[in-house]
Amino acid sequence: MDEVKDRVYEMALELMRDQIFSYQDSQNSPALNMAIGFLHFAKHERHMFQFVYLSGYKSIDLSQEVFAGETLSMKPMLHSKRFQAIDEKKQRNIFINISIYLIGVGTMIHSGTLRMDFHDAVNMVRNMYEALISYEGRPS
């Protein structure tokens, strides 16, 4: 039975990735398009979002494991010259922090507890990304 649950979970992750990467706006960076795609996934694929992020089916220890889709999801961020200039450990910190922030905002959108214009939510994510880039990109 666990094998079936694991396969369903993997299929949900594949669907999520497809949805996240399907959002395209030439005015945005690839990373912002991915973030907007994630927020759309949280809003429109309520049951899948709940299964992947709110069911407790999978838990992760970030010191031991790779975050779901981490390698694939970091690729759009590598288009940024500022992101490329930051060492890999700090890049991962940015990715993990922005991912957890997105999951939090997505959860609030998903549950209806965040009543905010979608454009405002995107600006929140953009501002958080800029803050993380500034913080992690500062000289040590």
Coordinates of C-alpha atoms in Angstrom, one line a residue, residues 29-133:
S29 CA 12.2 36.5 -15.1
P30 CA 12.0 32.7 -15.3
A31 CA 12.2 32.5 -11.5
L32 CA 9.3 34.9 -11.0
N33 CA 7.3 33.0 -13.6
M34 CA 7.9 29.8 -11.6
A35 CA 6.8 31.6 -8.3
I36 CA 3.6 32.9 -10.0
G37 CA 3.0 29.4 -11.4
F38 CA 3.3 28.0 -7.8
L39 CA 0.8 30.5 -6.5
H40 CA -1.6 29.6 -9.3
F41 CA -1.2 25.9 -8.4
A42 CA -2.0 26.7 -4.7
K43 CA -5.1 28.6 -5.7
H44 CA -6.5 26.4 -8.5
E45 CA -5.3 22.9 -7.6
R46 CA -6.6 22.9 -4.1
H47 CA -6.6 19.1 -3.5
M48 CA -3.2 18.5 -5.1
F49 CA -1.7 21.4 -3.1
Q50 CA -3.2 20.0 0.1
F51 CA -1.9 16.5 -0.6
V52 CA 1.6 17.7 -1.4
Y53 CA 2.1 20.3 1.3
L54 CA -0.6 20.0 4.0
S55 CA -1.3 16.3 4.4
G56 CA 1.8 15.4 6.3
Y57 CA 2.4 12.4 4.0
K58 CA 6.0 13.4 3.5
S59 CA 8.3 15.2 5.8
I60 CA 11.8 16.4 5.0
D61 CA 15.0 17.2 6.9
L62 CA 16.7 19.9 4.9
S63 CA 20.0 19.1 6.5
Q64 CA 19.8 15.6 5.2
E65 CA 17.7 15.7 2.0
V66 CA 17.1 17.7 -1.1
F67 CA 13.9 19.7 -1.1
A68 CA 11.2 18.4 -3.6
G69 CA 12.2 19.5 -7.0
E70 CA 15.2 21.6 -5.7
T71 CA 17.5 20.9 -8.6
L72 CA 14.9 21.6 -11.3
S73 CA 13.4 24.5 -9.5
M74 CA 16.7 26.3 -9.0
K75 CA 17.4 26.4 -12.7
P76 CA 15.2 29.5 -13.4
M77 CA 17.0 31.3 -10.6
L78 CA 20.3 30.7 -12.4
H79 CA 19.3 33.2 -15.1
S80 CA 20.0 36.0 -12.7
K81 CA 23.5 37.3 -12.8
R82 CA 23.1 38.5 -9.1
F83 CA 22.1 34.9 -8.1
Q84 CA 25.0 33.4 -10.1
A85 CA 27.5 35.7 -8.2
I86 CA 26.5 34.1 -4.9
D87 CA 28.2 30.9 -3.7
E88 CA 26.3 27.7 -3.9
K89 CA 25.5 27.3 -0.2
K90 CA 24.0 30.8 -0.1
Q91 CA 22.1 30.0 -3.4
R92 CA 20.5 27.0 -1.6
N93 CA 19.6 29.2 1.4
I94 CA 17.8 31.6 -0.9
F95 CA 16.0 28.8 -2.7
I96 CA 14.9 27.1 0.5
N97 CA 13.8 30.4 2.1
I98 CA 11.9 31.6 -0.9
S99 CA 10.3 28.1 -1.3
I100 CA 9.1 28.0 2.3
Y101 CA 7.8 31.5 2.0
L102 CA 5.9 30.6 -1.2
I103 CA 4.5 27.5 0.5
G104 CA 3.3 29.8 3.4
V105 CA 1.7 32.4 1.0
G106 CA 0.3 29.5 -1.1
T107 CA -1.2 27.9 2.0
M108 CA -2.9 31.2 3.0
I109 CA -4.2 31.6 -0.6
H110 CA -5.3 28.0 -0.7
S111 CA -7.2 28.2 2.6
G112 CA -8.7 31.6 1.9
T113 CA -7.1 33.2 4.9
L114 CA -5.2 35.7 2.8
R115 CA -7.6 38.0 1.0
M116 CA -5.3 39.8 -1.3
D117 CA -5.1 40.7 -4.9
F118 CA -3.0 38.1 -6.8
H119 CA -0.8 40.9 -8.1
D120 CA -0.1 42.0 -4.5
A121 CA 0.9 38.5 -3.6
V122 CA 3.3 38.3 -6.5
N123 CA 4.8 41.6 -5.3
M124 CA 5.3 40.2 -1.8
V125 CA 7.2 37.2 -3.3
R126 CA 9.3 39.5 -5.5
N127 CA 10.1 41.7 -2.5
M128 CA 11.1 38.7 -0.4
Y129 CA 13.3 37.4 -3.3
E130 CA 15.0 40.8 -3.5
A131 CA 15.6 40.9 0.2
L132 CA 17.1 37.4 0.2
I133 CA 19.4 38.2 -2.7

